[in-house]
Amino acid sequence: MQSSDPFLFQLFLIFVWAKLFGEVFERLRLPAVLGEILAGVLIGPHGAGLVVPSDAINDVAEVGAIFLLFTVGLEIQPQDLLSVGRTSLYVALAGITLPFVCGFAYMLSQHHPPQEATFVAVAMVATSVGITARILGDMNLLQTRPARIILGAAVFDDILGMILLGVVAGLVSTTGTAWVQLLVTTLEALAFALIMLFYAPRVVRRMEPGLERMSTRDAPLIIALAICLGLSYAAVKIGMAAIIGAFFAGLAFADYSPRWNLRPRVFAINEFLAPFFFFVMGARLNIGVFDRRLVVSAIIISMLAFLSKLLGCGLPVLRSGWKTAAKVGMGMVPRGEVGLIVALVGLQTKAISESAYALVIFMTSATTLAAPPLLKILFRREAVAAPALAGEEGSAM
Amino acid sequence: MQSSDPFLFQLFLIFVWAKLFGEVFERLRLPAVLGEILAGVLIGPHGAGLVVPSDAINDVAEVGAIFLLFTVGLEIQPQDLLSVGRTSLYVALAGITLPFVCGFAYMLSQHHPPQEATFVAVAMVATSVGITARILGDMNLLQTRPARIILGAAVFDDILGMILLGVVAGLVSTTGTAWVQLLVTTLEALAFALIMLFYAPRVVRRMEPGLERMSTRDAPLIIALAICLGLSYAAVKIGMAAIIGAFFAGLAFADYSPRWNLRPRVFAINEFLAPFFFFVMGARLNIGVFDRRLVVSAIIISMLAFLSKLLGCGLPVLRSGWKTAAKVGMGMVPRGEVGLIVALVGLQTKAISESAYALVIFMTSATTLAAPPLLKILFRREAVAAPALAGEEGSAM
């Protein structure tokens, strides 16, 4: 064991620094994730150089990303999808299309190669609803109509975002005629998603009696972990990103998560591993690339990400009044893990440059920081009348 | 992410194989741990060669060992130590001394170098009480006097075994006059153990109000993980093994484990990581070293380990009758994780040869397999009269 001090040392140091910055950010009422990334920026190789993550740490970070997306999938209750219905689907679709188009067009106009433009555009797509859910939860507004539309749309958004990432990652990892390839990988990603959405939960249901007969302690957890690792690897094998497999593995187990008590236990693994992912993410950010031109680009990309999501998600609910539209749109603005992972996949496969990577991190941080205060203002009135409104608006859906 | 397929592939393969063998062993009513080790032997580099664990996997295995010992520590309730009192302490002390002396003497008599003899002897020391506890639990006999003596002695045995490992690991990692060095490392290990046993729980107690004010979600779990990693690293730094730090970190949090719900969550991390440790353990076992001479040695060492523990732990309770003595002695016979880790530390620091490593794995497996059926026979009569006896014998203590 003595042979691997440096690994243990990095493990300790990164965990403590990431969590320390996370705690400071939480106290400032900022997202902890941004603190963990900042820790990587500051003490990583491009910052103080205190920790240069070794290959083993990068591998641990990868497993961290897998568990992160596994927990995201586990959190999604398929019944949520049914209850919110079409409105949420339209919100999600428009909220994906507009940012993608805006991002892609802007990147091309700035003479970035199409591949890089695609990656940055995909990274602009995926909403991270955790922050919104937390704010609305704190205000006791999760049962209001806008909140339910947001949460439903976020589910579709996650799934569609994953399929999009699957397509893009597939395109990078293969060579061939561009359009044929695009078709093939799109079909592949769609087929994977459909199988996982509709067939996999049934397989899990059928496994149940067998699981209860198994002699291994905690058999459901073990099987869930094995399937998570297996699908992550399968996703890589068919040319998508590992996290896509992990996400859909989570979805497949979501129904049984409460019954098998999976959530707190998978979350514990995630609590241990995710900080390494966010730290490594920050450690790879070279602040040196931020010259005047890139800062301007970063600000424009962030504004585009903000406005396109606000508009895209607001428009489908405009007939419910502009206030509801603004609430829904603003609730969908924060970006998060998925966008960051897209950028990291791009950087690792050399599909995007360090500058484009920096753009995505800037955009993610900006949208995540800008949305919460504005959300609070928009929802302020409802917060007062919340208990009465909740039932009324809920039944109006 | 694509760049690290092989890591993800090994992660998946090892996890599934280890758990598969674990499940088969459980169904055969054998310890799952031995199944996980066998998986490593069979498909590892010295077996079918299907998986040659990479450096990253070895690092993961090391973290697995750390969490394994962290959970062992978490399980120990300091009040257990008080309730069983002196009898258990004597049982533990005699049960450590006799196997150590026998093992050391035999290894020296076979012309093994003193360092190797020391490591093998230390590996023969530590009882793994899990199997015994499970058998007695199944028979509903955990409240009988022999059971309580065994469980109490196992706690002392763990702690003393850890101190012994600390001393031995310290001796290997340093150079200097042997006797002075022995004194220094013994004092170091003792001081570490005493601080962790008596001072650390108080620190944890004092941290409590602060923890509840923290903004980070799951703050107690995060702090426990950070301290586990920190003490593991500290243990390596002062020349002991990482797992010693992890074990005592677990002890320090044991009191608060139920309140902070640490157990199921740390166990989940352990469920994920420990299989890698056991698999790697098996993968390092070169069956090729088992020639006729080594098999004879392995059988003798196993018999010595069996008899010395039976006698050592039986003698201090002989005045309660030879039946009680036999029960207590047999309950302490199974060896487990700690012995295996001692052997692995020895192999990694090149303190012991592949043959000596094979001896330890053989001895651990043999004692673990031999004890359970004999235990069941010894406790058979009590099982019938258990409910009545439990109260009576319990009050006699």
mmCIF file of N, CA, C and O in Angstrom, chain A residues 70 74 200-214 218-225 227 249-250 252-266, chain B residues 264 268:
data_model
loop_
_atom_site.group_PDB
_atom_site.id
_atom_site.type_symbol
_atom_site.label_atom_id
_atom_site.label_comp_id
_atom_site.label_asym_id
_atom_site.label_seq_id
_atom_site.Cartn_x
_atom_site.Cartn_y
_atom_site.Cartn_z
ATOM 1 N N PHE A 70 -25.894 8.375 -13.140
ATOM 2 C CA PHE A 70 -26.708 7.271 -12.636
ATOM 3 C C PHE A 70 -27.717 7.803 -11.614
ATOM 4 O O PHE A 70 -28.898 7.469 -11.657
ATOM 5 N N LEU A 74 -31.752 7.858 -11.694
ATOM 6 C CA LEU A 74 -32.522 7.248 -10.603
ATOM 7 C C LEU A 74 -33.598 8.179 -10.069
ATOM 8 O O LEU A 74 -34.629 7.746 -9.572
ATOM 9 N N ALA A 200 -36.191 -1.777 -20.728
ATOM 10 C CA ALA A 200 -35.365 -2.060 -19.553
ATOM 11 C C ALA A 200 -36.162 -2.103 -18.239
ATOM 12 O O ALA A 200 -35.947 -3.011 -17.427
ATOM 13 N N PRO A 201 -37.090 -1.150 -17.996
ATOM 14 C CA PRO A 201 -37.826 -1.219 -16.725
ATOM 15 C C PRO A 201 -38.584 -2.542 -16.586
ATOM 16 O O PRO A 201 -38.710 -3.083 -15.496
ATOM 17 N N ARG A 202 -39.053 -3.085 -17.726
ATOM 18 C CA ARG A 202 -39.746 -4.357 -17.664
ATOM 19 C C ARG A 202 -38.795 -5.482 -17.277
ATOM 20 O O ARG A 202 -39.155 -6.377 -16.517
ATOM 21 N N VAL A 203 -37.575 -5.419 -17.825
ATOM 22 C CA VAL A 203 -36.569 -6.426 -17.457
ATOM 23 C C VAL A 203 -36.304 -6.360 -15.963
ATOM 24 O O VAL A 203 -36.253 -7.381 -15.274
ATOM 25 N N VAL A 204 -36.154 -5.119 -15.455
ATOM 26 C CA VAL A 204 -35.893 -4.961 -14.025
ATOM 27 C C VAL A 204 -37.052 -5.546 -13.223
ATOM 28 O O VAL A 204 -36.841 -6.247 -12.224
ATOM 29 N N ARG A 205 -38.286 -5.294 -13.688
ATOM 30 C CA ARG A 205 -39.448 -5.812 -12.982
ATOM 31 C C ARG A 205 -39.414 -7.340 -12.949
ATOM 32 O O ARG A 205 -39.706 -7.951 -11.934
ATOM 33 N N ARG A 206 -39.011 -7.925 -14.067
ATOM 34 C CA ARG A 206 -38.980 -9.383 -14.122
ATOM 35 C C ARG A 206 -37.862 -9.965 -13.255
ATOM 36 O O ARG A 206 -37.940 -11.091 -12.785
ATOM 37 N N MET A 207 -36.792 -9.174 -13.087
ATOM 38 C CA MET A 207 -35.666 -9.659 -12.278
ATOM 39 C C MET A 207 -36.037 -9.741 -10.803
ATOM 40 O O MET A 207 -35.410 -10.451 -10.036
ATOM 41 N N GLU A 208 -37.059 -8.961 -10.414
ATOM 42 C CA GLU A 208 -37.329 -8.781 -8.993
ATOM 43 C C GLU A 208 -37.417 -10.075 -8.186
ATOM 44 O O GLU A 208 -36.711 -10.227 -7.193
ATOM 45 N N PRO A 209 -38.275 -11.024 -8.579
ATOM 46 C CA PRO A 209 -38.368 -12.247 -7.754
ATOM 47 C C PRO A 209 -37.018 -12.943 -7.633
ATOM 48 O O PRO A 209 -36.645 -13.419 -6.549
ATOM 49 N N GLY A 210 -36.258 -12.974 -8.734
ATOM 50 C CA GLY A 210 -34.940 -13.604 -8.706
ATOM 51 C C GLY A 210 -34.018 -12.917 -7.714
ATOM 52 O O GLY A 210 -33.292 -13.558 -6.955
ATOM 53 N N LEU A 211 -34.081 -11.576 -7.710
ATOM 54 C CA LEU A 211 -33.223 -10.804 -6.810
ATOM 55 C C LEU A 211 -33.493 -11.164 -5.361
ATOM 56 O O LEU A 211 -32.582 -11.236 -4.539
ATOM 57 N N GLU A 212 -34.775 -11.378 -5.078
ATOM 58 C CA GLU A 212 -35.109 -11.638 -3.684
ATOM 59 C C GLU A 212 -34.675 -13.034 -3.244
ATOM 60 O O GLU A 212 -34.555 -13.305 -2.058
ATOM 61 N N ARG A 213 -34.430 -13.895 -4.225
ATOM 62 C CA ARG A 213 -33.936 -15.226 -3.889
ATOM 63 C C ARG A 213 -32.424 -15.266 -3.774
ATOM 64 O O ARG A 213 -31.853 -16.248 -3.329
ATOM 65 N N MET A 214 -31.762 -14.200 -4.224
ATOM 66 C CA MET A 214 -30.288 -14.231 -4.238
ATOM 67 C C MET A 214 -29.708 -14.249 -2.830
ATOM 68 O O MET A 214 -30.281 -13.692 -1.896
ATOM 69 N N ASP A 218 -27.591 -7.358 -0.022
ATOM 70 C CA ASP A 218 -27.794 -6.165 -0.843
ATOM 71 C C ASP A 218 -27.818 -6.462 -2.332
ATOM 72 O O ASP A 218 -27.333 -5.658 -3.138
ATOM 73 N N ALA A 219 -28.421 -7.603 -2.699
ATOM 74 C CA ALA A 219 -28.420 -7.996 -4.110
ATOM 75 C C ALA A 219 -28.930 -6.903 -5.050
ATOM 76 O O ALA A 219 -28.308 -6.661 -6.089
ATOM 77 N N PRO A 220 -30.032 -6.199 -4.716
ATOM 78 C CA PRO A 220 -30.503 -5.174 -5.663
ATOM 79 C C PRO A 220 -29.456 -4.095 -5.928
ATOM 80 O O PRO A 220 -29.250 -3.692 -7.073
ATOM 81 N N LEU A 221 -28.772 -3.642 -4.868
ATOM 82 C CA LEU A 221 -27.736 -2.623 -5.059
ATOM 83 C C LEU A 221 -26.621 -3.159 -5.961
ATOM 84 O O LEU A 221 -26.174 -2.474 -6.894
ATOM 85 N N ILE A 222 -26.185 -4.381 -5.689
ATOM 86 C CA ILE A 222 -25.103 -4.975 -6.465
ATOM 87 C C ILE A 222 -25.486 -5.086 -7.937
ATOM 88 O O ILE A 222 -24.716 -4.722 -8.834
ATOM 89 N N ILE A 223 -26.715 -5.564 -8.191
ATOM 90 C CA ILE A 223 -27.172 -5.718 -9.569
ATOM 91 C C ILE A 223 -27.270 -4.350 -10.243
ATOM 92 O O ILE A 223 -26.848 -4.179 -11.389
ATOM 93 N N ALA A 224 -27.789 -3.366 -9.515
ATOM 94 C CA ALA A 224 -27.903 -2.023 -10.087
ATOM 95 C C ALA A 224 -26.525 -1.475 -10.449
ATOM 96 O O ALA A 224 -26.329 -0.906 -11.529
ATOM 97 N N LEU A 225 -25.552 -1.668 -9.570
ATOM 98 C CA LEU A 225 -24.196 -1.188 -9.845
ATOM 99 C C LEU A 225 -23.611 -1.914 -11.049
ATOM 100 O O LEU A 225 -22.996 -1.299 -11.925
ATOM 101 N N ILE A 227 -25.174 -3.316 -13.519
ATOM 102 C CA ILE A 227 -25.835 -2.901 -14.755
ATOM 103 C C ILE A 227 -25.409 -1.487 -15.142
ATOM 104 O O ILE A 227 -25.206 -1.181 -16.317
ATOM 105 N N ALA A 249 -29.336 3.545 -17.286
ATOM 106 C CA ALA A 249 -29.360 2.504 -16.253
ATOM 107 C C ALA A 249 -30.120 3.027 -15.039
ATOM 108 O O ALA A 249 -30.941 2.322 -14.446
ATOM 109 N N GLY A 250 -29.839 4.285 -14.677
ATOM 110 C CA GLY A 250 -30.560 4.901 -13.558
ATOM 111 C C GLY A 250 -32.058 4.937 -13.823
ATOM 112 O O GLY A 250 -32.868 4.575 -12.970
ATOM 113 N N ALA A 252 -33.795 3.008 -15.689
ATOM 114 C CA ALA A 252 -34.387 1.673 -15.653
ATOM 115 C C ALA A 252 -34.697 1.245 -14.214
ATOM 116 O O ALA A 252 -35.626 0.497 -13.969
ATOM 117 N N PHE A 253 -33.886 1.744 -13.269
ATOM 118 C CA PHE A 253 -34.077 1.347 -11.880
ATOM 119 C C PHE A 253 -34.909 2.348 -11.084
ATOM 120 O O PHE A 253 -35.172 2.130 -9.902
ATOM 121 N N ALA A 254 -35.281 3.470 -11.732
ATOM 122 C CA ALA A 254 -35.936 4.554 -10.990
ATOM 123 C C ALA A 254 -37.192 4.074 -10.265
ATOM 124 O O ALA A 254 -37.432 4.424 -9.107
ATOM 125 N N ASP A 255 -37.979 3.235 -10.951
ATOM 126 C CA ASP A 255 -39.234 2.766 -10.347
ATOM 127 C C ASP A 255 -38.988 1.977 -9.065
ATOM 128 O O ASP A 255 -39.776 2.047 -8.130
ATOM 129 N N TYR A 256 -37.906 1.214 -9.059
ATOM 130 C CA TYR A 256 -37.656 0.343 -7.912
ATOM 131 C C TYR A 256 -36.728 0.974 -6.879
ATOM 132 O O TYR A 256 -36.436 0.364 -5.858
ATOM 133 N N SER A 257 -36.260 2.192 -7.193
ATOM 134 C CA SER A 257 -35.303 2.843 -6.297
ATOM 135 C C SER A 257 -35.837 2.997 -4.871
ATOM 136 O O SER A 257 -35.131 2.702 -3.903
ATOM 137 N N PRO A 258 -37.103 3.429 -4.672
ATOM 138 C CA PRO A 258 -37.571 3.575 -3.279
ATOM 139 C C PRO A 258 -37.681 2.217 -2.586
ATOM 140 O O PRO A 258 -37.229 2.051 -1.459
ATOM 141 N N ARG A 259 -38.214 1.249 -3.305
ATOM 142 C CA ARG A 259 -38.442 -0.063 -2.722
ATOM 143 C C ARG A 259 -37.139 -0.740 -2.301
ATOM 144 O O ARG A 259 -37.071 -1.400 -1.273
ATOM 145 N N TRP A 260 -36.126 -0.621 -3.132
ATOM 146 C CA TRP A 260 -34.841 -1.253 -2.823
ATOM 147 C C TRP A 260 -33.910 -0.315 -2.069
ATOM 148 O O TRP A 260 -32.734 -0.635 -1.891
ATOM 149 N N ASN A 261 -34.426 0.834 -1.708
ATOM 150 C CA ASN A 261 -33.617 1.784 -0.962
ATOM 151 C C ASN A 261 -32.319 2.112 -1.704
ATOM 152 O O ASN A 261 -31.254 2.258 -1.112
ATOM 153 N N LEU A 262 -32.390 2.222 -3.011
ATOM 154 C CA LEU A 262 -31.177 2.471 -3.794
ATOM 155 C C LEU A 262 -30.675 3.899 -3.634
ATOM 156 O O LEU A 262 -29.476 4.144 -3.550
ATOM 157 N N ARG A 263 -31.630 4.849 -3.605
ATOM 158 C CA ARG A 263 -31.278 6.254 -3.680
ATOM 159 C C ARG A 263 -30.206 6.683 -2.653
ATOM 160 O O ARG A 263 -29.144 7.140 -3.052
ATOM 161 N N PRO A 264 -30.458 6.511 -1.327
ATOM 162 C CA PRO A 264 -29.458 7.014 -0.375
ATOM 163 C C PRO A 264 -28.111 6.320 -0.542
ATOM 164 O O PRO A 264 -27.068 6.920 -0.300
ATOM 165 N N ARG A 265 -28.144 5.073 -0.980
ATOM 166 C CA ARG A 265 -26.881 4.340 -1.061
ATOM 167 C C ARG A 265 -26.094 4.692 -2.315
ATOM 168 O O ARG A 265 -24.885 4.893 -2.256
ATOM 169 N N VAL A 266 -26.795 4.812 -3.444
ATOM 170 C CA VAL A 266 -26.083 5.257 -4.642
ATOM 171 C C VAL A 266 -25.632 6.706 -4.450
ATOM 172 O O VAL A 266 -24.543 7.090 -4.886
ATOM 173 N N PRO B 264 -25.261 2.451 6.615
ATOM 174 C CA PRO B 264 -25.711 1.959 5.307
ATOM 175 C C PRO B 264 -25.032 2.670 4.157
ATOM 176 O O PRO B 264 -24.818 2.086 3.100
ATOM 177 N N ALA B 268 -22.505 1.054 1.435
ATOM 178 C CA ALA B 268 -22.770 1.061 -0.006
ATOM 179 C C ALA B 268 -21.477 1.338 -0.772
ATOM 180 O O ALA B 268 -21.186 0.687 -1.777
#
